C-alpha cells in the first residue's frame, strides 16, 4: 500500500469521529499530557483504533488523540507519541504527522522532555528548538518516496518555522517566562547517553538531547507542515550534574514544571 493510501485511511476514520477540522496539532511530550485535560468538549480517539497506527508503550504516554477546543482554537493533541526506541518503524512515527497534515492542520507543535547539554541551562528551563541534529541513525524518509506527500530529497534549511519561533518568543515574554533557545539532538535511546557522548554532542553544537521529535520534524518538513518545537529541560545530561539519570526523575520534573509548560503552549496555540 502506498503511504498516501495509509494516510487517507486514517484521515477518513478520524474525520468520521471529529466534529470539525482541527486547525492545529500538538504532540504532548512527558509532563505535557495534562494539557489534554484543558481541552473543552474533548473527543478521545485511541491510536489503537486508528487504521494503520501502532500501539504506544512509553511510560507517561496515554496513546490517544484528544481533539477539542483550547481557548479560541480547535486543536488535535497527541497525548503520547511513538518513539523509535520502542521498536516502532520510522515510517510509523511519520504516519501521524502526515495524517495531521492531510486533516488540514496548519501547524504542528512538537513538545518533549530533554536533557540539558548547554552549561547555561538549568533543570526546569524551557527551550525553543531552533534546529536539530539527527543522531538517531535512521530517517523516516528512507525507502520508497510517495511523491504525492513530498519530494525525494527534502530541504531541511528551516524545519522549525521562523515565524512560529517568533510567536513562541512573544508568548513566553507575555507570560514573563525565560525561553532558552537551541539545537535539539535526537538520540535513539532507550539508554541515556554516556558523559563522553554528551561532551561530544556539545562539541557538535547540541544544546539539548532527547529521544523523540526529530523523526516527526523530518516528516513534517517533508509534507510542508510548519513546525514549532519546544523542550522542557528535565535534567542536566549525563555527567553534568554529578549524579545518575533516571526516567523517574524526568517524569518528576516534567510533572512539576508541566503546568507552566502547558500555560506556555496554550498561549502559543492561541496566537497561531
Ligand atoms: N537524554 C535523553 N533523553 C532525555 C533526557 C536525557 O538526558 N532527559 C529527558 N529525555
Short mmCIF file of C-alpha atoms and ligand atoms in Angstrom, two decimals, residues 30 112-117 184-185 187 189-193 198 208-212 232-238 245-246 250, ligand 1:
data_model
loop_
_atom_site.label_atom_id
_atom_site.label_comp_id
_atom_site.label_asym_id
_atom_site.label_seq_id
_atom_site.Cartn_x
_atom_site.Cartn_y
_atom_site.Cartn_z
CA UNK A 30 6.35 13.85 29.01
CA UNK A 112 9.33 16.94 24.59
CA UNK A 113 11.31 16.38 27.75
CA UNK A 114 15.04 16.73 27.15
CA UNK A 115 18.37 16.67 28.90
CA UNK A 116 20.27 19.95 29.07
CA UNK A 117 23.62 19.84 27.26
CA UNK A 184 17.97 19.57 19.90
CA UNK A 185 19.93 16.42 19.25
CA UNK A 187 19.35 10.17 20.25
CA UNK A 189 17.91 5.55 23.24
CA UNK A 190 16.46 3.93 25.24
CA UNK A 191 19.67 4.03 27.27
CA UNK A 192 20.63 7.53 28.29
CA UNK A 193 23.84 8.92 26.81
CA UNK A 198 27.32 14.34 25.93
CA UNK A 208 19.64 19.62 24.50
CA UNK A 209 19.28 15.90 23.92
CA UNK A 210 16.22 13.68 23.74
CA UNK A 211 14.73 10.58 22.19
CA UNK A 212 11.87 11.97 20.09
CA UNK A 232 11.33 21.08 28.77
CA UNK A 233 14.76 20.54 30.32
CA UNK A 234 14.01 17.83 32.90
CA UNK A 235 17.62 17.09 33.82
CA UNK A 236 21.13 18.07 33.01
CA UNK A 237 22.55 15.47 30.63
CA UNK A 238 24.81 12.61 31.72
CA UNK A 245 19.97 9.72 35.47
CA UNK A 246 16.61 8.04 35.74
CA UNK A 250 12.48 13.01 34.10
N1 LIG B 1 18.72 12.20 27.45
C1 LIG B 1 17.87 11.74 26.51
N2 LIG B 1 16.57 11.91 26.56
C2 LIG B 1 16.08 12.59 27.61
C3 LIG B 1 16.90 13.09 28.62
C4 LIG B 1 18.30 12.90 28.54
O1 LIG B 1 19.09 13.32 29.41
N3 LIG B 1 16.08 13.72 29.53
C5 LIG B 1 14.82 13.60 29.04
N4 LIG B 1 14.80 12.92 27.89
#
